[in-house]
Amino acid sequence: DIQHDRGDINNGTFDAYDGFGNVCVTTDTALAGLCDREAENFDVPADRQTTLVALAGGSELTLSSDRLGPRSSDSPTRRLIVVTRRLFVPHGGTAGYLRYLDVLENTASTPFTVKVRAGTTDGFGSLGCDFNCAVQTTDTGTVTLGPGQLWFVVDDGTLTGGDPAIAMVIDGSGKGSTTLVRQRPPTADFSQSDWFTWEYEAVTIPAGGRVAYLHFQVQRTTPAAAAAVAAALASPTRADLVGIDPSLLGDIQNFDVGPPPNCGDGVLQAGEGEECDDGNDVGDDACSNMCILAVCGDGFVQSPVGEECDDGNSVDGDACTNVCLDAECGDGIVHVGVEECDDGNDDDDDDCTLDCEALFCGDGIISGTEVCDDGELNSDTDPDACRSTCQAPACGDAVIDSLETCDDGNTAENDDCNPVCQASTCGDGFLWEEGGEVCDEGVANGTTVGGCNVDCSGLVPEPADMGMPDLGPPVPDMSGGTDMSVPPSPPPGGGCSGCTTGGAGGGVPTLALFYLARRRRRGRFTR
């Protein structure tokens, strides 16, 4: 919910914020009106790179820097104070807050005295309680804002519901430095009662030096709950300052977060929070000059405990790993901007070389899913060449290779180039519809009744009926019964011309025997 152009909170939970809060840096220490958004207010392009890192117990977002304040005499468009916003949110627990750290660096060879204003700075950004926002309590127990206050709580008219209660912790115990804290007065015909600002002045930034300002935003359901967290954050613990370089802690102007008062005397004063005390002010040994035990990420290179570097963060992709060793090829961590890959081995035949360069199609080395790689000779137009995808030439790639007679860039059957990149023809086994083929069974064309014929124009028909001609009606059944097609018997007592002799009662007509023989022959043929 943090907006990357200004670092303000867009909404929070249920209209807690409306783009609050911002920071302004101006050399006009008497400024009473709004800050000039372009010249004095922190505002970077929304597409500018931001950095998110995981720290112990939370995450920190660092926004891109913006240049504010006075102009350079050498370059009138260049401003001399570089402002960077770092925002930290703890994970889990009950503390629940957003920590702002605004770092101001003077790039000039002369010091500058400026005013630093935070909150509603240039007419943009307010709280979500709109026109019913009111101060509920402060560290002094009043509901009136004024100079030197450490924190204050505001809420809308519904103190146990509606918009959440917001606590703003703007100074630390023992080092309060605000000179003005106020709720903006009504403007025009409406009350902008959710506009709040606080200012630190006059702030002198040494030539080539820096200062930093810390504040916390807290959101709770009720004012009492928000006030309890704010009171604790006025004296932040080491956990509340996690991720801040020890060298930067000394630059914070509005919180007393420097070394304990007796750090360096050689006596461990646990009551002052000291973790160690080795009796010196050396920052790079096992006990830092903040009397904090050496730990990777504290910003000090502690050689006695094996650290080669310490950049104050837990990012693995920079020059110093999160175990405080110098980044190098082969450590298994990709050094962003330096290494293309790092697989942590000494195998030069995998996807990452011994020089931590990633292998790629076109480097002349066959790797990964590559079938071929001829480097600069890879081509998508030359016959038989390894393609630009490091795959072998193939039918359908729109290049006619040595074993192909055509290649139309596809493997469709119905055009004039078949799926094996040969000119479509009857008998190739592919149905060439555009060529008028009805069927195509390849070498089986014309060999099977009902299959495709030899010219692919249709199916092979069944053969014609080659049976004997019909020789007439059947002959009588000789076992009995009468075939009405047999001539009548001769008259009694008469002869039988054309009959053979038989038993009593006469013989079988010769013509009947002829018919019988002919029927049997026909029956044997047709059965």
Coordinates of C-alpha atoms in Angstrom, one line a residue:
D1 CA 0.0 0.0 0.0
I2 CA 3.1 2.2 -0.1
Q3 CA 3.3 4.4 -3.2
H4 CA 6.6 4.3 -4.9
D5 CA 6.8 7.8 -6.1
R6 CA 6.5 9.6 -2.7
G7 CA 6.6 6.9 -0.1
D8 CA 3.1 7.8 1.2
I9 CA 0.4 5.4 2.3
N10 CA -2.4 5.1 -0.1
N11 CA -5.1 3.7 2.1
G12 CA -4.0 1.5 4.9
T13 CA -6.8 -0.5 6.3
F14 CA -10.3 0.9 5.6
D15 CA -9.5 4.5 4.7
A16 CA -6.9 5.0 7.4
Y17 CA -4.8 7.2 5.0
D18 CA -5.3 9.2 1.9
G19 CA -1.7 9.5 0.7
F20 CA 0.0 10.5 4.0
G21 CA 2.8 11.4 4.8
N22 CA 5.4 13.1 2.7
V23 CA 8.7 15.0 3.2
C24 CA 9.9 18.4 2.1
V25 CA 13.3 19.9 2.2
T26 CA 13.7 23.7 1.7
T27 CA 16.4 26.3 2.3
D28 CA 13.5 28.8 3.0
T29 CA 13.6 28.3 6.8
A30 CA 10.8 30.9 7.1
L31 CA 8.5 29.0 4.8
A32 CA 4.9 29.2 6.2
G33 CA 3.0 28.1 3.1
L34 CA 3.0 24.8 1.2
C35 CA 6.2 23.3 -0.2
D36 CA 6.9 23.6 -3.9
R37 CA 6.2 20.1 -5.2
E38 CA 8.8 20.1 -7.9
A39 CA 11.6 21.9 -6.2
E40 CA 11.2 21.0 -2.5
N41 CA 9.0 18.0 -2.1
F42 CA 10.2 14.4 -2.4
D43 CA 8.6 13.1 -5.6
V44 CA 10.3 10.6 -7.9
P45 CA 8.9 9.1 -11.2
A46 CA 6.6 6.2 -10.4
D47 CA 8.5 3.9 -12.7
R48 CA 11.8 4.5 -10.9
Q49 CA 13.5 1.4 -9.5
T50 CA 12.8 0.6 -5.9
T51 CA 14.6 -2.0 -3.8
L52 CA 12.9 -4.4 -1.4
V53 CA 15.1 -6.4 1.0
A54 CA 14.3 -8.9 3.8
L55 CA 15.8 -8.0 7.1
A56 CA 15.7 -9.8 10.4
G57 CA 12.0 -9.6 11.4
G58 CA 10.7 -7.6 8.6
S59 CA 11.1 -6.0 5.1
E60 CA 12.5 -2.7 4.0
L61 CA 11.6 -0.8 0.9
T62 CA 14.1 1.8 -0.4
L63 CA 12.8 4.3 -2.8
S64 CA 14.8 5.9 -5.6
S65 CA 16.5 9.2 -4.6
D66 CA 15.2 12.6 -5.4
R67 CA 17.2 15.9 -5.5
L68 CA 15.9 18.8 -3.6
G69 CA 16.9 22.1 -2.1
P70 CA 19.3 24.6 -3.6
R71 CA 20.5 24.5 -7.2
S72 CA 24.0 23.9 -8.3
S73 CA 25.8 26.9 -9.7
D74 CA 27.4 24.7 -12.3
S75 CA 24.2 23.2 -13.5
P76 CA 21.0 25.3 -12.7
T77 CA 18.7 22.3 -13.2
R78 CA 20.7 20.2 -10.7
R79 CA 19.8 20.4 -7.0
L80 CA 22.4 19.7 -4.4
I81 CA 20.6 17.7 -1.6
V82 CA 19.9 14.0 -2.3
V83 CA 17.0 12.6 -0.4
T84 CA 16.4 8.9 0.0
R85 CA 13.4 7.3 1.8
R86 CA 13.7 4.0 3.5
L87 CA 10.5 2.3 4.8
F88 CA 10.5 -0.7 7.1
V89 CA 7.6 -2.9 8.2
P90 CA 8.1 -5.6 10.8
H91 CA 6.6 -9.1 10.3
G92 CA 4.4 -10.6 12.9
G93 CA 4.4 -9.7 16.6
T94 CA 2.3 -7.0 18.1
A95 CA 4.4 -3.9 17.4
G96 CA 2.9 -3.3 14.0
Y97 CA 4.2 0.0 12.5
L98 CA 5.7 1.6 9.4
R99 CA 9.1 3.1 10.0
Y100 CA 10.3 6.0 7.9
L101 CA 14.0 6.9 7.6
D102 CA 14.6 10.0 5.4
V103 CA 18.3 10.5 4.6
L104 CA 19.5 13.9 3.4
E105 CA 23.0 14.1 1.8
N106 CA 24.7 17.3 0.9
T107 CA 26.6 16.9 -2.4
A108 CA 28.0 20.4 -2.3
S109 CA 31.4 21.6 -1.0
T110 CA 29.6 24.1 1.4
P111 CA 27.2 23.4 4.2
F112 CA 23.5 24.2 3.9
T113 CA 20.9 25.1 6.5
V114 CA 17.4 23.8 5.6
K115 CA 14.0 23.2 7.0
V116 CA 12.6 19.6 6.9
R117 CA 8.8 19.3 6.9
A118 CA 6.9 16.0 7.1
G119 CA 3.3 15.0 6.9
T120 CA 1.0 17.0 4.6
T121 CA 3.7 19.1 2.9
D122 CA 2.4 20.4 -0.5
G123 CA -1.3 20.2 -0.4
F124 CA -1.4 16.5 -1.3
G125 CA -1.8 13.7 1.2
S126 CA -3.9 13.5 4.3
L127 CA -5.5 11.1 6.7
G128 CA -8.7 9.2 5.9
C129 CA -10.8 10.7 8.6
D130 CA -11.6 13.6 6.3
F131 CA -13.4 16.5 8.1
N132 CA -13.9 14.9 11.5
C133 CA -10.2 14.3 12.4
A134 CA -9.2 15.4 15.8
V135 CA -6.2 15.0 18.1
Q136 CA -7.1 12.5 20.9
T137 CA -4.0 12.6 22.9
T138 CA -0.2 13.4 22.9
D139 CA 2.9 12.4 24.9
T140 CA 2.2 15.5 27.0
G141 CA -1.4 14.4 27.7
T142 CA -3.0 17.3 25.9
V143 CA -5.1 17.5 22.7
T144 CA -3.3 20.6 21.5
L145 CA -0.3 20.3 19.2
G146 CA 2.8 22.3 19.7
P147 CA 6.6 22.4 19.6
G148 CA 8.7 19.6 21.1
Q149 CA 6.0 16.9 21.2
L150 CA 7.2 13.3 20.6
W151 CA 4.0 11.7 19.4
F152 CA 0.3 12.4 19.0
V153 CA -2.8 10.3 18.2
V154 CA -5.7 11.3 15.9
D155 CA -9.0 9.7 15.1
D156 CA -12.4 10.5 13.7
G157 CA -15.5 10.9 15.8
T158 CA -16.1 7.2 16.1
L159 CA -13.4 6.1 18.6
T160 CA -14.1 2.4 18.5
G161 CA -14.9 2.0 14.9
G162 CA -15.1 3.9 11.6
D163 CA -11.6 5.0 10.4
P164 CA -8.7 3.6 12.5
A165 CA -6.8 5.7 15.0
I166 CA -3.4 6.9 13.8
A167 CA -0.4 7.6 15.9
M168 CA 2.6 9.6 14.6
V169 CA 5.8 9.2 16.5
I170 CA 8.0 12.1 15.3
D171 CA 10.7 12.5 18.0
G172 CA 12.5 10.3 20.5
S173 CA 12.9 10.7 24.2
G174 CA 15.9 12.8 25.2
K175 CA 16.5 14.2 21.7
G176 CA 13.3 15.9 20.6
S177 CA 14.0 18.4 17.9
T178 CA 10.7 19.5 16.4
T179 CA 10.0 23.2 16.4
L180 CA 6.5 23.1 15.1
V181 CA 3.7 20.5 15.1
R182 CA 0.4 21.6 13.9
Q183 CA -3.0 20.7 12.5
R184 CA -3.6 22.7 9.3
P185 CA -6.2 25.5 9.9
P186 CA -9.4 25.7 7.8
T187 CA -8.8 26.8 4.2
A188 CA -11.4 28.3 1.9
D189 CA -14.9 27.1 2.7
F190 CA -14.1 23.6 4.0
S191 CA -12.1 22.3 7.0
Q192 CA -9.0 20.4 6.0
S193 CA -8.9 18.9 9.5
D194 CA -7.0 15.8 8.4
W195 CA -3.9 17.8 7.3
F196 CA -1.0 17.5 9.8
T197 CA 2.6 18.7 9.6
W198 CA 5.7 18.8 11.7
E199 CA 8.9 20.5 11.1
Y200 CA 12.6 20.2 12.1
E201 CA 14.6 23.5 11.8
A202 CA 17.1 24.8 11.3
V203 CA 19.0 21.8 10.2
T204 CA 22.6 22.2 9.0
I205 CA 23.9 19.6 6.6
P206 CA 27.7 19.6 6.5
A207 CA 29.5 19.9 3.2
G208 CA 29.6 16.3 1.8
G209 CA 27.8 15.1 4.9
R210 CA 24.4 13.8 5.7
V211 CA 21.6 13.9 8.3
A212 CA 18.7 11.6 8.8
Y213 CA 15.2 11.8 10.3
L214 CA 13.2 8.9 11.7
H215 CA 9.5 8.7 12.4
F216 CA 6.9 6.0 12.8
Q217 CA 3.3 5.6 11.7
V218 CA 1.0 3.4 13.8
Q219 CA -2.5 2.2 13.0
R220 CA -4.9 0.8 15.6
T221 CA -8.6 0.4 16.2
T222 CA -8.7 2.7 19.2
P223 CA -6.8 5.8 20.3
A224 CA -5.7 4.1 23.5
A225 CA -4.2 1.2 21.6
A226 CA -2.4 3.5 19.2
A227 CA -1.0 5.6 22.1
A228 CA 0.5 2.5 23.8
V229 CA 2.5 1.6 20.8
A230 CA 3.6 5.3 20.2
A231 CA 4.8 5.6 23.8
A232 CA 7.0 2.5 23.3
L233 CA 8.4 3.7 20.0
A234 CA 9.5 7.0 21.5
S235 CA 12.4 4.9 23.0
P236 CA 13.0 2.5 20.1
T237 CA 14.7 -0.8 20.9
R238 CA 17.4 -2.5 18.8
A239 CA 14.7 -4.5 17.1
D240 CA 12.9 -1.3 16.1
L241 CA 16.1 -0.1 14.4
V242 CA 17.0 -3.4 12.6
G243 CA 18.6 -2.9 9.2
I244 CA 19.8 0.7 9.9
D245 CA 23.6 0.8 9.4
P246 CA 25.4 1.7 12.7
S247 CA 27.2 4.4 10.8
L248 CA 23.8 5.9 9.9
L249 CA 22.4 5.7 13.4
G250 CA 24.7 8.6 14.4
D251 CA 23.3 10.8 11.7
I252 CA 19.7 10.5 13.0
Q253 CA 18.8 13.9 14.4
N254 CA 15.6 13.3 16.2
F255 CA 16.1 10.1 18.1
D256 CA 18.8 9.2 20.6
V257 CA 20.0 6.0 19.0
G258 CA 23.8 6.5 19.3
P259 CA 26.1 4.4 21.5
P260 CA 25.2 3.9 25.1
P261 CA 26.7 6.6 27.4
N262 CA 29.4 4.3 28.8
C263 CA 30.1 2.3 25.7
G264 CA 33.9 1.8 25.4
D265 CA 34.8 1.8 29.1
G266 CA 35.3 -1.9 29.2
V267 CA 32.4 -2.5 31.6
L268 CA 29.2 -4.2 30.4
Q269 CA 26.2 -2.1 31.5
A270 CA 23.3 -4.3 30.6
G271 CA 20.9 -1.6 32.0
E272 CA 22.0 0.7 29.1
G273 CA 21.3 -2.1 26.5
E274 CA 24.9 -2.7 25.8
E275 CA 25.4 -6.2 24.3
C276 CA 29.2 -6.0 24.8
D277 CA 31.9 -3.6 25.8
D278 CA 35.5 -4.4 24.8
G279 CA 36.9 -1.1 26.1
N280 CA 37.7 0.5 22.7
D281 CA 36.0 2.5 20.0
V282 CA 36.9 0.2 17.2
G283 CA 34.0 -0.6 15.0
D284 CA 35.3 -3.5 13.1
D285 CA 36.1 -6.0 15.8
A286 CA 33.9 -8.5 17.5
C287 CA 32.2 -5.7 19.6
S288 CA 31.3 -2.6 17.6
N289 CA 31.8 1.0 18.7
M290 CA 28.0 0.9 19.4
C291 CA 28.7 -1.8 22.0
I292 CA 26.8 -4.3 19.8
L293 CA 28.0 -7.8 19.1
A294 CA 29.4 -8.3 15.7
V295 CA 26.8 -9.7 13.3
C296 CA 26.7 -9.9 9.5
G297 CA 24.6 -7.0 8.3
D298 CA 25.6 -4.4 10.9
G299 CA 27.6 -2.4 8.4
F300 CA 31.0 -3.1 10.0
V301 CA 33.5 -5.6 8.5
Q302 CA 34.5 -7.8 11.5
S303 CA 37.6 -9.7 10.2
P304 CA 38.1 -11.5 13.5
V305 CA 34.8 -13.3 13.0
G306 CA 35.5 -14.2 9.4
E307 CA 33.7 -11.4 7.6
E308 CA 35.2 -10.3 4.3
C309 CA 32.6 -7.5 3.8
D310 CA 29.5 -6.1 5.4
D311 CA 27.2 -3.8 3.5
G312 CA 24.6 -3.5 6.2
N313 CA 21.9 -5.6 4.4
S314 CA 20.9 -9.2 3.8
V315 CA 20.8 -9.0 0.0
D316 CA 22.6 -11.9 -1.7
G317 CA 22.7 -10.4 -5.2
D318 CA 25.1 -7.5 -4.5
A319 CA 28.9 -7.5 -4.0
C320 CA 28.6 -8.7 -0.4
T321 CA 26.6 -11.9 0.3
N322 CA 24.3 -12.3 3.3
V323 CA 27.0 -14.2 5.1
C324 CA 29.4 -11.3 4.7
L325 CA 31.7 -12.9 2.1
D326 CA 32.8 -11.2 -1.1
A327 CA 30.6 -12.3 -4.0
E328 CA 32.5 -14.6 -6.4
C329 CA 31.8 -16.8 -9.3
G330 CA 31.1 -20.3 -8.0
D331 CA 29.5 -19.4 -4.7
G332 CA 26.1 -20.3 -6.0
I333 CA 24.7 -16.8 -5.7
V334 CA 24.1 -14.7 -8.8
H335 CA 25.9 -11.3 -8.4
V336 CA 23.4 -9.0 -10.2
G337 CA 24.9 -7.0 -12.9
V338 CA 28.1 -8.9 -12.8
E339 CA 27.2 -12.6 -13.2
E340 CA 24.7 -14.0 -15.6
C341 CA 24.4 -17.2 -13.6
D342 CA 26.1 -19.1 -10.8
D343 CA 25.3 -22.7 -10.2
G344 CA 28.0 -23.2 -7.6
N345 CA 29.9 -26.0 -9.4
D346 CA 32.9 -26.4 -11.6
D347 CA 31.1 -28.2 -14.4
D348 CA 31.6 -26.3 -17.7
D349 CA 29.2 -28.5 -19.7
D350 CA 26.0 -27.4 -18.0
D351 CA 23.9 -24.3 -18.6
C352 CA 26.3 -22.0 -16.6
T353 CA 30.0 -21.8 -17.5
L354 CA 33.0 -21.6 -15.2
D355 CA 33.0 -17.9 -15.8
C356 CA 29.4 -17.6 -14.6
E357 CA 28.1 -16.8 -18.1
A358 CA 24.8 -18.4 -19.0
L359 CA 24.8 -20.6 -22.1
F360 CA 22.4 -19.6 -24.8
C361 CA 21.2 -20.7 -28.2
G362 CA 23.8 -19.2 -30.7
D363 CA 26.8 -19.5 -28.5
G364 CA 28.1 -22.5 -30.4
I365 CA 27.7 -24.9 -27.5
I366 CA 25.0 -27.5 -27.4
S367 CA 23.3 -27.4 -24.0
G368 CA 20.0 -28.0 -22.2
T369 CA 17.2 -28.8 -24.7
E370 CA 19.3 -27.7 -27.7
V371 CA 19.7 -30.3 -30.5
C372 CA 22.3 -28.3 -32.4
D373 CA 24.2 -25.0 -32.1
D374 CA 26.4 -23.7 -34.9
G375 CA 26.7 -20.3 -33.4
E376 CA 26.7 -17.6 -36.0
L377 CA 25.9 -20.2 -38.7
N378 CA 22.5 -20.9 -37.2
S379 CA 19.9 -19.9 -39.8
D380 CA 16.2 -19.9 -40.4
T381 CA 16.7 -19.5 -44.2
D382 CA 19.7 -21.7 -45.2
P383 CA 19.0 -25.3 -46.2
D384 CA 20.1 -28.0 -43.7
A385 CA 21.3 -25.4 -41.2
C386 CA 20.8 -25.5 -37.5
R387 CA 17.8 -23.2 -36.8
S388 CA 17.9 -20.1 -34.6
T389 CA 16.1 -22.0 -32.0
C390 CA 18.9 -24.6 -31.9
Q391 CA 16.7 -27.2 -33.2
A392 CA 17.4 -29.4 -36.3
P393 CA 15.9 -28.5 -39.7
A394 CA 12.6 -30.2 -40.1
C395 CA 9.7 -30.4 -42.5
G396 CA 7.3 -27.5 -41.9
D397 CA 10.0 -24.9 -41.2
A398 CA 9.5 -23.2 -44.6
V399 CA 13.0 -24.0 -45.8
I400 CA 13.6 -26.7 -48.5
D401 CA 16.3 -29.0 -47.2
S402 CA 18.3 -31.5 -49.2
L403 CA 15.8 -34.4 -48.7
E404 CA 12.8 -32.3 -49.3
T405 CA 11.2 -31.3 -52.7
C406 CA 9.0 -28.7 -51.1
D407 CA 8.4 -27.0 -47.7
D408 CA 5.4 -24.6 -47.4
G409 CA 5.8 -24.1 -43.7
N410 CA 3.2 -26.5 -42.5
T411 CA 2.4 -30.2 -42.4
A412 CA -1.1 -30.1 -43.8
E413 CA -2.2 -33.0 -46.1
N414 CA -4.6 -31.2 -48.4
D415 CA -2.2 -28.8 -50.2
D416 CA 0.4 -29.5 -52.9
C417 CA 3.2 -30.2 -50.4
N418 CA 2.5 -33.3 -48.3
P419 CA 3.4 -33.7 -44.6
V420 CA 6.8 -35.2 -45.3
C421 CA 7.7 -32.2 -47.6
Q422 CA 7.4 -34.1 -50.9
A423 CA 5.2 -32.9 -53.8
S424 CA 1.7 -34.2 -53.3
T425 CA 0.8 -37.1 -55.7
C426 CA -1.6 -40.0 -55.9
G427 CA -0.1 -42.9 -54.1
D428 CA 1.8 -41.0 -51.4
G429 CA -0.7 -42.0 -48.7
F430 CA -1.9 -38.5 -48.0
L431 CA -5.3 -37.2 -49.1
W432 CA -4.6 -34.3 -51.4
E433 CA -8.0 -32.7 -51.6
E434 CA -6.9 -29.7 -53.5
G435 CA -5.5 -32.0 -56.2
G436 CA -8.9 -33.7 -56.6
E437 CA -8.1 -36.9 -54.7
V438 CA -11.0 -38.7 -53.1
C439 CA -8.9 -41.2 -51.3
D440 CA -5.2 -42.3 -51.1
E441 CA -4.0 -45.5 -49.4
G442 CA -0.5 -45.3 -50.8
V443 CA 0.9 -48.6 -52.1
A444 CA -2.4 -50.3 -51.3
N445 CA -4.3 -48.3 -54.0
G446 CA -6.1 -50.6 -56.4
T447 CA -5.4 -53.8 -54.5
T448 CA -8.4 -54.3 -52.4
V449 CA -12.1 -54.5 -53.3
G450 CA -13.7 -51.5 -51.7
G451 CA -10.4 -49.8 -51.2
C452 CA -9.0 -46.7 -53.0
N453 CA -8.4 -47.2 -56.8
V454 CA -5.1 -46.6 -58.6
D455 CA -5.8 -43.0 -59.6
C456 CA -7.2 -41.9 -56.2
S457 CA -10.6 -41.0 -57.8
G458 CA -12.8 -43.5 -56.0
L459 CA -13.1 -47.0 -54.6
V460 CA -12.4 -50.4 -56.4
P461 CA -15.8 -51.9 -57.4
E462 CA -16.9 -55.5 -56.7
P463 CA -16.5 -58.0 -59.7
A464 CA -19.4 -58.7 -62.1
D465 CA -21.6 -62.0 -61.7
M466 CA -19.9 -64.7 -64.0
G467 CA -22.4 -67.6 -63.3
M468 CA -23.9 -70.1 -66.1
P469 CA -27.1 -69.1 -67.9
D470 CA -30.5 -70.4 -66.6
L471 CA -31.3 -73.7 -68.2
G472 CA -35.0 -73.9 -67.3
P473 CA -37.2 -75.4 -64.6
P474 CA -36.1 -78.2 -62.3
V475 CA -36.5 -81.9 -63.2
P476 CA -38.9 -84.2 -61.2
D477 CA -37.9 -85.4 -57.8
M478 CA -37.0 -89.1 -58.4
S479 CA -37.7 -90.2 -54.9
G480 CA -41.4 -89.7 -55.2
G481 CA -43.8 -86.9 -55.7
T482 CA -44.6 -85.4 -59.1
D483 CA -42.8 -82.6 -60.8
M484 CA -45.5 -80.9 -62.9
S485 CA -42.9 -80.0 -65.4
V486 CA -42.3 -83.7 -66.4
P487 CA -44.4 -84.9 -69.5
P488 CA -47.4 -87.0 -68.7
S489 CA -47.2 -90.9 -68.5
P490 CA -48.0 -92.8 -71.6
P491 CA -51.5 -94.3 -71.9
P492 CA -52.1 -97.7 -70.4
G493 CA -50.9 -100.6 -72.6
G494 CA -49.3 -98.3 -75.0
G495 CA -45.7 -97.9 -75.8
C496 CA -43.5 -95.2 -74.8
S497 CA -41.5 -93.6 -77.4
G498 CA -38.2 -92.2 -76.1
C499 CA -38.6 -94.0 -72.8
T500 CA -36.1 -96.4 -71.1
T501 CA -37.1 -99.5 -69.6
G502 CA -37.8 -99.8 -65.9
G503 CA -39.6 -101.8 -63.4
A504 CA -43.3 -102.7 -63.4
G505 CA -45.4 -99.9 -64.6
G506 CA -43.1 -98.5 -67.2
G507 CA -39.8 -96.8 -67.6
V508 CA -38.4 -93.3 -67.0
P509 CA -38.7 -91.0 -69.9
T510 CA -35.4 -90.2 -71.7
L511 CA -36.2 -86.5 -71.7
A512 CA -36.6 -86.5 -67.9
L513 CA -33.1 -88.0 -67.5
F514 CA -31.7 -85.3 -69.7
Y515 CA -33.2 -82.6 -67.6
L516 CA -32.1 -84.3 -64.4
A517 CA -28.5 -84.5 -65.5
R518 CA -28.6 -80.9 -66.7
R519 CA -30.0 -79.7 -63.3
R520 CA -27.3 -81.6 -61.4
R521 CA -24.6 -80.0 -63.5
R522 CA -26.0 -76.6 -62.9
G523 CA -26.4 -77.3 -59.2
R524 CA -22.8 -78.2 -58.8
F525 CA -21.7 -74.9 -60.5
T526 CA -23.9 -72.6 -58.5
R527 CA -23.7 -74.2 -55.1

